[in-house]
Each structure stands twice: as C-alpha cells, then as structure tokens.
CSV table of C-alpha atoms in Angstrom, one decimal:
chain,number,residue,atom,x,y,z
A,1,UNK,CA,-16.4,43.2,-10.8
A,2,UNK,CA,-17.3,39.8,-8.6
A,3,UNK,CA,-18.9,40.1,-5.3
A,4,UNK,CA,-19.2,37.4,-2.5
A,5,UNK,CA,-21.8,38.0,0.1
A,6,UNK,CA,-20.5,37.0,3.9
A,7,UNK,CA,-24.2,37.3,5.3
A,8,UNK,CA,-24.0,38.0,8.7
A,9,UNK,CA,-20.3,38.7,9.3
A,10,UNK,CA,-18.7,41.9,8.5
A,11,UNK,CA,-15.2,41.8,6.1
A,12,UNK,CA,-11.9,42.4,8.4
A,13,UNK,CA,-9.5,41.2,6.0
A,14,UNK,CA,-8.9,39.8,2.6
A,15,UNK,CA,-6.0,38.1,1.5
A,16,UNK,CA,-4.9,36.4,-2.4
A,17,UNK,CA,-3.2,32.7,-1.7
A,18,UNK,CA,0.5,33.2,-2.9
A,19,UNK,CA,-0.2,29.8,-4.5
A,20,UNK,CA,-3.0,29.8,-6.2
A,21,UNK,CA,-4.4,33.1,-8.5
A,22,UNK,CA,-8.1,31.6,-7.8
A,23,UNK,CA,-8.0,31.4,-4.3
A,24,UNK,CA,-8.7,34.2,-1.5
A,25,UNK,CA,-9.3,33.8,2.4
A,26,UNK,CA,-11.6,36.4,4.3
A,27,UNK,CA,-11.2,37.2,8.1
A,28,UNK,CA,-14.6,38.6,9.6
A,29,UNK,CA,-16.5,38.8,12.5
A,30,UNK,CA,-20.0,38.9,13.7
A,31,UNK,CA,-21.5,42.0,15.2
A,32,UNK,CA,-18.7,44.4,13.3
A,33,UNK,CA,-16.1,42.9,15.2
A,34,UNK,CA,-17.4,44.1,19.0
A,35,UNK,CA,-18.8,41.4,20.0
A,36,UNK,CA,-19.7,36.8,19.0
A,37,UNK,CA,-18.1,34.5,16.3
A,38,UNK,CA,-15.7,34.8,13.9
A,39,UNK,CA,-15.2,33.4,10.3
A,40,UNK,CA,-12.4,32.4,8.6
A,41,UNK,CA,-13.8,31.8,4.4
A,42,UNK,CA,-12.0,30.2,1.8
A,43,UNK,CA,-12.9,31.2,-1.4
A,44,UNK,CA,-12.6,30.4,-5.1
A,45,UNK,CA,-12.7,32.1,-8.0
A,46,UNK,CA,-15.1,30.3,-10.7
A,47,UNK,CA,-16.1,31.1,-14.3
A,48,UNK,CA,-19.8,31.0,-12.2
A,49,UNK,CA,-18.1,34.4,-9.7
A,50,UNK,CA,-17.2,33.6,-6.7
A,51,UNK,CA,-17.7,30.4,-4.4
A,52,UNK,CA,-17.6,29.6,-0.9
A,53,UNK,CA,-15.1,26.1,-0.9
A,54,UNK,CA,-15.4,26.0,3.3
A,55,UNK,CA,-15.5,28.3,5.9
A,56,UNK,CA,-14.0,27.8,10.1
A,57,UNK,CA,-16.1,29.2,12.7
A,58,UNK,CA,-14.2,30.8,16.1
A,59,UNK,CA,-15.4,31.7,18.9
A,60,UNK,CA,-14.3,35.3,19.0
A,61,UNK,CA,-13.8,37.8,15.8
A,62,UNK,CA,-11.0,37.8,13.4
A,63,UNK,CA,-9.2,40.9,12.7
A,64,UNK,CA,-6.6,39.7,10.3
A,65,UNK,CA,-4.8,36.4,8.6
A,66,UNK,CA,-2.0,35.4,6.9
A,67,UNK,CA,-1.2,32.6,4.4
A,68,UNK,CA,1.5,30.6,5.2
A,69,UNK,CA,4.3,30.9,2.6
A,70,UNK,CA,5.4,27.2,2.6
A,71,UNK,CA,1.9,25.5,3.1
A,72,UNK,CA,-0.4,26.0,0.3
A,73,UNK,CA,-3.5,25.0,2.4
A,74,UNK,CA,-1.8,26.8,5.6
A,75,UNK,CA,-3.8,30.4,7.1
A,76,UNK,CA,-2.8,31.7,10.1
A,77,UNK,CA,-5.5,34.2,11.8
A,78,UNK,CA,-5.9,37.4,14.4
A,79,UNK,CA,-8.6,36.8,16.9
A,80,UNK,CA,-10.1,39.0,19.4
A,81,UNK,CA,-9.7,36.9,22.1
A,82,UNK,CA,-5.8,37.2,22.1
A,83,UNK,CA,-5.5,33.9,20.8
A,84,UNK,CA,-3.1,33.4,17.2
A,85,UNK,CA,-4.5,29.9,15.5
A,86,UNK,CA,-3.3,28.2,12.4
A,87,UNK,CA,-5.4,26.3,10.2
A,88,UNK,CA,-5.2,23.8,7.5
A,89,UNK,CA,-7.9,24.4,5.2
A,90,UNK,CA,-7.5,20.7,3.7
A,91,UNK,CA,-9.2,19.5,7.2
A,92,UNK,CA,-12.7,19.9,8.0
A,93,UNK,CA,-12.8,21.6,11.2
A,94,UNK,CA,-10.4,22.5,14.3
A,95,UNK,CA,-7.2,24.6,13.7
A,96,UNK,CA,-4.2,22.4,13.8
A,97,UNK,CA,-2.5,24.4,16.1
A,98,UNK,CA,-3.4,27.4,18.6
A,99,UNK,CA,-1.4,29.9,20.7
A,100,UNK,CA,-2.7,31.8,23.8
A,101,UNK,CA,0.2,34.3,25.0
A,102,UNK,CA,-1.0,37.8,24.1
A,103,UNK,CA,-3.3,39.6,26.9
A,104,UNK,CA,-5.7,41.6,24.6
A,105,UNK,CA,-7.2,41.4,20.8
A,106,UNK,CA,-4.7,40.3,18.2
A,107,UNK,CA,-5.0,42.8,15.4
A,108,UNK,CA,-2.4,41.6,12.7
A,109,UNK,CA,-0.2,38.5,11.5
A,110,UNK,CA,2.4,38.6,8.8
A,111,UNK,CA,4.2,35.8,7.2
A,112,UNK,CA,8.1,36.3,6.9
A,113,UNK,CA,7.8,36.0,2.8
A,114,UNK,CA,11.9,35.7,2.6
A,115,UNK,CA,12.7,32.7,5.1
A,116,UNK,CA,9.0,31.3,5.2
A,117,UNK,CA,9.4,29.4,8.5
A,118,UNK,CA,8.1,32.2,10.9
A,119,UNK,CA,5.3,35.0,11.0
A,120,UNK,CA,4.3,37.6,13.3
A,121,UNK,CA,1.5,39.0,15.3
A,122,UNK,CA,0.9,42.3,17.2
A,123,UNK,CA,-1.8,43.3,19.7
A,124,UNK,CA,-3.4,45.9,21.5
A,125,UNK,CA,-0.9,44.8,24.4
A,126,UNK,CA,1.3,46.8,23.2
A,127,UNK,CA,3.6,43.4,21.9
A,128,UNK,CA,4.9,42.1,19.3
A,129,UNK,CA,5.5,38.3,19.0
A,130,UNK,CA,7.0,36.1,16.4
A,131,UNK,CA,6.1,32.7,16.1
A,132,UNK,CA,7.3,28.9,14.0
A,133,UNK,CA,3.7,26.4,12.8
A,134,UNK,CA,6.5,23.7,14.9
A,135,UNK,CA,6.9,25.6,18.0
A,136,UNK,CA,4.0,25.3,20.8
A,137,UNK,CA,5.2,29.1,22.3
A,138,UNK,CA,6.7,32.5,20.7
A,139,UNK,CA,9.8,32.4,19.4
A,140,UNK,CA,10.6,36.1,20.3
A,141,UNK,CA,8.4,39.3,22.1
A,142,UNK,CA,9.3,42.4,21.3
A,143,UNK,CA,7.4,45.2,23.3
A,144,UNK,CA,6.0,48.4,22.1
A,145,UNK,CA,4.7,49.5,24.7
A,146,UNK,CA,1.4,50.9,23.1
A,147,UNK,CA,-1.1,49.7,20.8
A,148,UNK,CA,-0.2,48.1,17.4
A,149,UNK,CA,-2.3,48.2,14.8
A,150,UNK,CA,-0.3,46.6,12.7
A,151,UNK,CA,3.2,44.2,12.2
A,152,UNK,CA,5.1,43.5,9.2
A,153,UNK,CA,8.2,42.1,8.1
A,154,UNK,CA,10.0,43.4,5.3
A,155,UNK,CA,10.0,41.4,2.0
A,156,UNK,CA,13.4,42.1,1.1
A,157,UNK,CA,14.8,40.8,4.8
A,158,UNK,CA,14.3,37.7,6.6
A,159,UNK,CA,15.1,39.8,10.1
A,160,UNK,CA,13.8,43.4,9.5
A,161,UNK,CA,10.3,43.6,10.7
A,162,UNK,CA,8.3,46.8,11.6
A,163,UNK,CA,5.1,48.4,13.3
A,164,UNK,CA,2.7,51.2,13.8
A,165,UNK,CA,0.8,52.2,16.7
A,166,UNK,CA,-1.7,54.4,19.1
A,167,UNK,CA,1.1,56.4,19.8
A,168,UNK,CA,1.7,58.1,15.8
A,169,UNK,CA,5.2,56.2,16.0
A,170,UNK,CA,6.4,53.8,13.3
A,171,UNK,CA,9.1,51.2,14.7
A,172,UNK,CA,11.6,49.0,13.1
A,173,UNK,CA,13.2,46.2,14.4
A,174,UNK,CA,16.6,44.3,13.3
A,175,UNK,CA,16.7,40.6,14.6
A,176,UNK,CA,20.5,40.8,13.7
A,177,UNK,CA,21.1,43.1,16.6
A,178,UNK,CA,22.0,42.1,20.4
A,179,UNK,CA,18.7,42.1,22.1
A,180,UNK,CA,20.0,44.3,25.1
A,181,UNK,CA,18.0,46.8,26.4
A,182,UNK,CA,16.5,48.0,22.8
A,183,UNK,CA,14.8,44.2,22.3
A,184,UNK,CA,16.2,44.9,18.5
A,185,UNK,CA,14.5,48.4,18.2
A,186,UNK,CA,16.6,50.0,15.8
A,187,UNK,CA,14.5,53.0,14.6
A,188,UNK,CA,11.2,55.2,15.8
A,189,UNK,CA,10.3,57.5,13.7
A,190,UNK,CA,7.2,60.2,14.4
A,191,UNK,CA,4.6,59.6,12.0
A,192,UNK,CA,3.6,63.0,12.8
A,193,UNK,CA,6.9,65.0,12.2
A,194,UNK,CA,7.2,67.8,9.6
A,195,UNK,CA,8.7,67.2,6.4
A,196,UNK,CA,12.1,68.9,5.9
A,197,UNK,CA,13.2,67.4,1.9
A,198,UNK,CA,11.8,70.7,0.9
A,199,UNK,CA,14.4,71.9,-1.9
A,200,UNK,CA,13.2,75.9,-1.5
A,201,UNK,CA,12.4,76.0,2.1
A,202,UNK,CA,12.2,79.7,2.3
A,203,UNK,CA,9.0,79.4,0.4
A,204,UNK,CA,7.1,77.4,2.1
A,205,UNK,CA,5.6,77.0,5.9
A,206,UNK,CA,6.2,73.4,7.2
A,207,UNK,CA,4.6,72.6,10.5
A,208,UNK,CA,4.2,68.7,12.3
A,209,UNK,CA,1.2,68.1,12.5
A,210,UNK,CA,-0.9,66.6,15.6
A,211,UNK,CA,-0.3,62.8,16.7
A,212,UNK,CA,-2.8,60.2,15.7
A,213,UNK,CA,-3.2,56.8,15.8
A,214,UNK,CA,-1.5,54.9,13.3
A,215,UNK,CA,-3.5,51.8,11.7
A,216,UNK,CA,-1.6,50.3,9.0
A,217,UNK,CA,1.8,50.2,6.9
A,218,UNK,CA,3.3,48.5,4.1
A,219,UNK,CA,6.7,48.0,2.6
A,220,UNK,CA,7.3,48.5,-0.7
A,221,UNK,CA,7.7,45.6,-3.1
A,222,UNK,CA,10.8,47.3,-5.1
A,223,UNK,CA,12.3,50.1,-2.9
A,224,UNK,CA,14.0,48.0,0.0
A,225,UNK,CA,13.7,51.0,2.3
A,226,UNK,CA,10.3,52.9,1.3
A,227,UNK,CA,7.6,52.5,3.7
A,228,UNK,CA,4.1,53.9,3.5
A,229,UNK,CA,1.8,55.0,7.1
A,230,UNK,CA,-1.5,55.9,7.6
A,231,UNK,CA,-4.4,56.2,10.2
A,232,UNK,CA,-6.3,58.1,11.9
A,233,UNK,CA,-6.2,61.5,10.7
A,234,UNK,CA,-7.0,59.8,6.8
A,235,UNK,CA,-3.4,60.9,5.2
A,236,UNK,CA,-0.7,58.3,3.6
A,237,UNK,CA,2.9,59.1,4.3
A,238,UNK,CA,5.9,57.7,2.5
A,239,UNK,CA,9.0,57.6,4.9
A,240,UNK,CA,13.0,56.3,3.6
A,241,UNK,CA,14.4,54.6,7.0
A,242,UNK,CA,17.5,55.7,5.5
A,243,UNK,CA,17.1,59.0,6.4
A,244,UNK,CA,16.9,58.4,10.5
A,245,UNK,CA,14.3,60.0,12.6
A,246,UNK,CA,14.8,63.8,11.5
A,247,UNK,CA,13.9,64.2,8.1
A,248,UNK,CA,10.1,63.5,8.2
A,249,UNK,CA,8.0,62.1,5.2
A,250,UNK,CA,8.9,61.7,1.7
A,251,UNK,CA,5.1,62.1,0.2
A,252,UNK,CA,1.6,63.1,2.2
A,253,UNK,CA,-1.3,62.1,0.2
A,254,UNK,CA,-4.4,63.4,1.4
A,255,UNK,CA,-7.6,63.0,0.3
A,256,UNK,CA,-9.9,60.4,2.8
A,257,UNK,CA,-13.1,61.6,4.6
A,258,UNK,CA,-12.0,59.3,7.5
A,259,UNK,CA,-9.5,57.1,9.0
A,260,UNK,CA,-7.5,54.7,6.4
A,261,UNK,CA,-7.8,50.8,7.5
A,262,UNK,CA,-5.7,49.3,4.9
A,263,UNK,CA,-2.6,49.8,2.8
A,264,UNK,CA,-1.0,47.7,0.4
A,265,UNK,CA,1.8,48.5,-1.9
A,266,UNK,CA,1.5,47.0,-5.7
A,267,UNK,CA,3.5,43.9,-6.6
A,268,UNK,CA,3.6,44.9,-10.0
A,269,UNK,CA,4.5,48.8,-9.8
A,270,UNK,CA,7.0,50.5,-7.6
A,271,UNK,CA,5.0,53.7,-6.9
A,272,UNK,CA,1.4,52.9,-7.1
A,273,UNK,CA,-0.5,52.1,-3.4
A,274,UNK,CA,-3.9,51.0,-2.6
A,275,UNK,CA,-5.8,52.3,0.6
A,276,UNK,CA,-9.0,51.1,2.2
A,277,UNK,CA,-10.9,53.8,4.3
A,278,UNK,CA,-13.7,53.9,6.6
A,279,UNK,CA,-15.0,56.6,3.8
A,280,UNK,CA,-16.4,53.6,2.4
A,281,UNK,CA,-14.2,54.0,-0.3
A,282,UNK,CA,-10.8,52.4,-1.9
A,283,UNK,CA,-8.2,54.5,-3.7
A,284,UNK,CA,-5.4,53.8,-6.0
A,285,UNK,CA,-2.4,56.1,-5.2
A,286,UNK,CA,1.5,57.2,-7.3
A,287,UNK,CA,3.9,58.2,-5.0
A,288,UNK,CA,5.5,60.7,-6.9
A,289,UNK,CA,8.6,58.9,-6.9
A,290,UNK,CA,8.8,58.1,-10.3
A,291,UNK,CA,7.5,62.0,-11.0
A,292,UNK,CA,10.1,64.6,-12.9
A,293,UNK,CA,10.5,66.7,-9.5
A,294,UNK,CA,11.1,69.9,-12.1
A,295,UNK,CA,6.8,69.3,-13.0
A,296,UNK,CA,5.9,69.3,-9.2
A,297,UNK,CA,5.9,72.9,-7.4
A,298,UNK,CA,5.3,71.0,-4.2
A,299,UNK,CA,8.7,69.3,-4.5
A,300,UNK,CA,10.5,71.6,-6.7
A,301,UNK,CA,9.9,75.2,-5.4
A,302,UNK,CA,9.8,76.4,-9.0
A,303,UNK,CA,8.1,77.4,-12.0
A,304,UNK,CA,6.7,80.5,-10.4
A,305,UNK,CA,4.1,78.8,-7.8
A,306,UNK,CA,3.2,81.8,-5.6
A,307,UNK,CA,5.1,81.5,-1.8
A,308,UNK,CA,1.6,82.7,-0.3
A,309,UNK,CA,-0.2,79.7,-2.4
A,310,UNK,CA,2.7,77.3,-1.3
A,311,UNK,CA,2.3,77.7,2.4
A,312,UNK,CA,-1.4,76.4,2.1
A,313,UNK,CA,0.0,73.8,0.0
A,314,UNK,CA,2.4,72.6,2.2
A,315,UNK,CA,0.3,72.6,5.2
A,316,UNK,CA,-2.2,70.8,4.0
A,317,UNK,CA,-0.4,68.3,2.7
A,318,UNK,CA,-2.2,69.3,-1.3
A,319,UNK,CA,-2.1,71.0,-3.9
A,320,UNK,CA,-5.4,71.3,-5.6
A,321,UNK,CA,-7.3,69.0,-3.3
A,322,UNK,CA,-10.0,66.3,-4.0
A,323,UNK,CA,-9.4,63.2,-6.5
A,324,UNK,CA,-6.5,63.8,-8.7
A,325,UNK,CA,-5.1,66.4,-6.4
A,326,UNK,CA,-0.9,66.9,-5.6
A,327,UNK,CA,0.0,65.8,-2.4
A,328,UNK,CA,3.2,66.6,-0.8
A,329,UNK,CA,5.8,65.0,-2.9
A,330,UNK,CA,4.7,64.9,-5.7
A,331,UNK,CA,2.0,62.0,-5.3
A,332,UNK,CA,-1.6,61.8,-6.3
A,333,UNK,CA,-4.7,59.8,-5.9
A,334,UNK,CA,-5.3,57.8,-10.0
A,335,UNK,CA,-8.9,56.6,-9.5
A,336,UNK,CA,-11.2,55.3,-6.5
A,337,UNK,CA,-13.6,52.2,-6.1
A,338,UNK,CA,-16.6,53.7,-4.1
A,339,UNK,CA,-18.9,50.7,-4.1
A,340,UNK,CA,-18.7,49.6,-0.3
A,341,UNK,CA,-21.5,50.5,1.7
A,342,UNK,CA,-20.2,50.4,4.8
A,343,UNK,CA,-16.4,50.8,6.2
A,344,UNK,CA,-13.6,49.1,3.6
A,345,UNK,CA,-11.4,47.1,6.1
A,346,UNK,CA,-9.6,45.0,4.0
A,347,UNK,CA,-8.0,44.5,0.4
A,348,UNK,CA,-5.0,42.9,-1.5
A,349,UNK,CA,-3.2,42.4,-4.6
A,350,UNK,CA,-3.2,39.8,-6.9
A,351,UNK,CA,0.0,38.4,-7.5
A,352,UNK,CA,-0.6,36.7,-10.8
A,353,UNK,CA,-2.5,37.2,-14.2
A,354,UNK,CA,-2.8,40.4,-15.6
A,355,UNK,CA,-1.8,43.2,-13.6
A,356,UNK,CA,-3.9,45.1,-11.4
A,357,UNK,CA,-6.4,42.8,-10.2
A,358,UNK,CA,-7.1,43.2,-6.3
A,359,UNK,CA,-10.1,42.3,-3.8
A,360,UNK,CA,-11.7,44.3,-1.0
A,361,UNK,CA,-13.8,43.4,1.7
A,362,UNK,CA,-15.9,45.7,4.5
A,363,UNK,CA,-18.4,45.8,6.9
A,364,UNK,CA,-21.0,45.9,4.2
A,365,UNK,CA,-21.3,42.2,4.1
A,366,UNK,CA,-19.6,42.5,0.8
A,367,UNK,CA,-16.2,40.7,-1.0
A,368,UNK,CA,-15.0,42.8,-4.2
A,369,UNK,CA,-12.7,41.5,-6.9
A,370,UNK,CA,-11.8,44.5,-8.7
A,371,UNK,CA,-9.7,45.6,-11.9
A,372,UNK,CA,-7.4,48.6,-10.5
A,373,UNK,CA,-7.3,50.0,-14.2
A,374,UNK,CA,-11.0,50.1,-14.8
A,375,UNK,CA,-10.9,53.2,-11.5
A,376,UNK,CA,-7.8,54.7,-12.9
A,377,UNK,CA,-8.7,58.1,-14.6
C-alpha cells in the first residue's frame, strides 16, 4: 500500500488519468470542505511512492474532478463556490477556462467517455448542466429540481446521462428525445421502493423502505443497463432501467455503519463494486449477478430456508449480516480496506496493469493506492 499525505486539506476525490497508469489527480479542500481554499494535486506514481508533480490552489473547496478524455493534461473540477473550471496541468498556474452559471456548490463532473467532447456537472441547485472545453456557456440544463449529489453519463452512450439526489430518486435522461416539457427526463425511479423480483413471494415480507438522500451512483462497465445507488441510509442498490419504475432493486447490499460517499463499478469485472463510506472504511462488493440463483435462498425461495427467517432476511436487506453477509440478491461484501482515519470520500479504479489496483482518499489527510485482492477474503 502507497500513501500521499495532503497536509492541510482533506481528500474529496481521487481520480486515475485514463492516459497514463502512473498518474492520479486529488480534489480537496481546506477545513473539510465547509469553509477556505481548495486544491487540485497531480500526482505520480514513483518506484520512490508517491510524488506530488504540481498542485492548483482555488479559492473555494473542490468537491469532485474529472479528466478530460481527449486531453491527456486536461482536469476539469467541482468547486464550492458554484463555479466549474478546467485546467491544463502542463501550465503553471490559472485554469484555462472557467464557468460561473450554477447558483450553489458544484458537487460532481463527469466526462462523456463515448463522444469525449462534453462533460457534465450537477449541483445543489437542483441542475444539471452539460458543458464543451470550446464553449464559454452550458451547452444544455436539465433541472432536477432537488439536490444532486451526483451526474453521470453512461459509458456505453454518448446521450444517456443520469443522477441521484436529496429526494431518494435516481433520474435518467436521453439527449435523443424532444426536450418538451420532460427537458429529456426519461425515467425516475424511487431509490427507496420495495423489491418485487422475488421468485417465492409468499415467503417473504417486502416492505419500501424510508427515503433518504442519495449520494452517489455508477454505471456498470459491462451491463449497458445495471446501475448501482447509494447514500444515506449506508445500503447499495442495483437497479435494471429496463424494468421501468415498478419493479424496485435487483441487489441491496448492506453492511456500512454510515452514509456511503463513493461508488465505483470495476473495469475489469462485471459484478464486483467498490464503496467509500463515512465508516471510515472501503469495501469491495459481487453483485450476485454472476451467483447460481438455486445457492441463494434470498433470490431463490428454496432449499428449505425457514419463511419466518426469510421475512428478517428480506427486510433487512441480509442474510447473515456483517462482512461476508448475503444481501438481497444474492450479493455480498469480498473484503474491506479499513485504514482511513477519518471519512473515505473518494476512490477509483485503475484502468491498466494488473487488475485490481485502485486509490482512495478521505478526510484523514491521507491518499491510498491499494491492491483490491490483498482485502478480498
């Protein structure tokens, strides 16, 4: 394990370069984020650990960033002043371009990683905007209408992009469709609903739980329409946007203390997810999906699992709870990385290399570059 130290600003976000394996920029922010400067690092990865190539200072925290996809020295970043600014880390100081349209912090950017010209950001403005590097205003605004956390497009479409928000609701928009009254909105779905792919339902009690705010989502890298939720109330859900508002999550994976910050889906592995929590901890997570459903009595219904047992089950979202525990679904928690000391905001995958190599970054101070399979058990 490598550790950077970001002495006096606390981690927001970490990010690999899709270029380079080496390289890894850190959004932070003095004062946890509430109040001063940010910092934007650029960082390398040495046969020495890890160095510090440059670093921008902003006037307000960062809360996110996003490398460009066709600019190797290109980072676009979240600020908490409501501004989105792009910088070229090949220059000394400045970024090379800034926009100032949103009215309150700027919580998340996303590159489009299929047509490469455009990216988005959402804020707690309850917008979300989509921007080009060549275009001194937004391209699009789509509203929301409460808080987002979080904005992504999806890497299999240059048009589909989604959020999550305050209000426990995931959101998908289509660029293809007539704007209209909808603004492209193709899909809500209640983060909160009950599931209802349960193959022996008279065995089981369902119930929805309680809304809470949503923090962050991911697409997966394989299954075009699989994406993963979580928040608040410390639980990732798996939801197909094939199946239309009604039918509720695919998987429920407890196991968090607190509220998860961070999601991101492997690049190298179709059902396996890491989380970032304000448990202080990071967690590598299957999905079930690639599970023999006949082996799971919390997808199956059979094998003799005792109704009264499967009602707990089922509401709670586990089977046998704690690390290695069966969530709904079939999917399970594989290992955990518990050496933040303070909240875990941020982590990401390497795309390169030997599989399974991520980094992680939290208000400890504290950037971790971490082998997934040495946390697997």
């Amino acid at each position: 394990m490598l550790e950077f130290l970001t002495q006096g600003f606390n981690g927001y976000a970490v990010k690999y370069s899709p270029f380079f394996d080496s390289r890894i920029a850190v959004a932070s922010a003095a004062n946890y984020g509430l109040v001063g400067n940010g910092r934007l690092y650029l960082l390398s990865l040495t046969p020495d650990g890890i160095v510090a190539d440059k670093w921008f200072d902003t006037q307000d925290s960062l809360y996110d960033l996003a490398w460009s996809e066709a600019h190797e020295n290109q980072v676009v970043v979240a600020t908490g002043d409501g501004s989105v600014k792009l910088f070229d880390i090949s220059l000394d100081e400045f970024p090379v371009q800034s926009w100032q349209e949103h009215k309150r912090e700027v919580f998340a950017v996303h590159w489009n990683l299929v047509s490469k010209d455009n990216f988005c950001s959402s804020s707690w403005d309850g917008t979300i905007k989509i921007w080009s590097p060549d275009r001194s205003d937004s391209i699009l605004t789509l509203p929301t209408h409460s808080c987002t956390y979080s904005a992504s497009f999806s890497p299999h479409s240059a048009s589909i992009l989604s959020s999550v928000s305050s209000d426990s609701h995931l959101r998908v928009f289509d660029l293809r469709t007539p704007s209209s009254a909808s603004n492209h909105l193709t899909l809500t779905i209640p983060l909160h609903a009950a599931p209802t792919n349960i193959p022996h339902p008279s065995h089981y009690t369902v119930q929805a739980t309680p809304p809470s705010e949503a923090l962050t989502h991911d697409w997966n890298k394989y299954r075009a329409t699989i994406v993963a939720t979580a928040g608040v109330d410390g639980k990732i859900r798996t939801f197909d946007i094939r199946a239309g508002v009604g039918q509720g999550p695919l998987a429920i994976l407890p196991g968090h203390d607190y509220a998860i910050r961070k999601l991101a889906w492997s690049p190298h592995v179709s059902d396996t997810l890491l989380s970032a929590s304000y448990d202080m901890t990071c967690r590598v997570w299957t999905d079930g999906s690639t599970t023999d459903p006949t082996n799971n009595p919390a997808r199956a219904g059979v094998g003799g699992t005792d109704p009264n047992k499967a009602e707990i089950i089922i509401h709670r979202g586990v089977i046998d709870g704690g690390a290695g525990g069966m969530g709904l679904g079939g999917g399970r928690e594989l290992g955990r990385m518990d050496r933040h000391t303070e909240f875990a905001m941020g982590l990401d995958w390497c795309l390169f290399g030997a599989e399974g190599w991520c980094a992680s970054c939290g208000w400890d101070e504290r950037v971790l570059v971490w082998d997934v399979a040495s946390v697997v058990s």
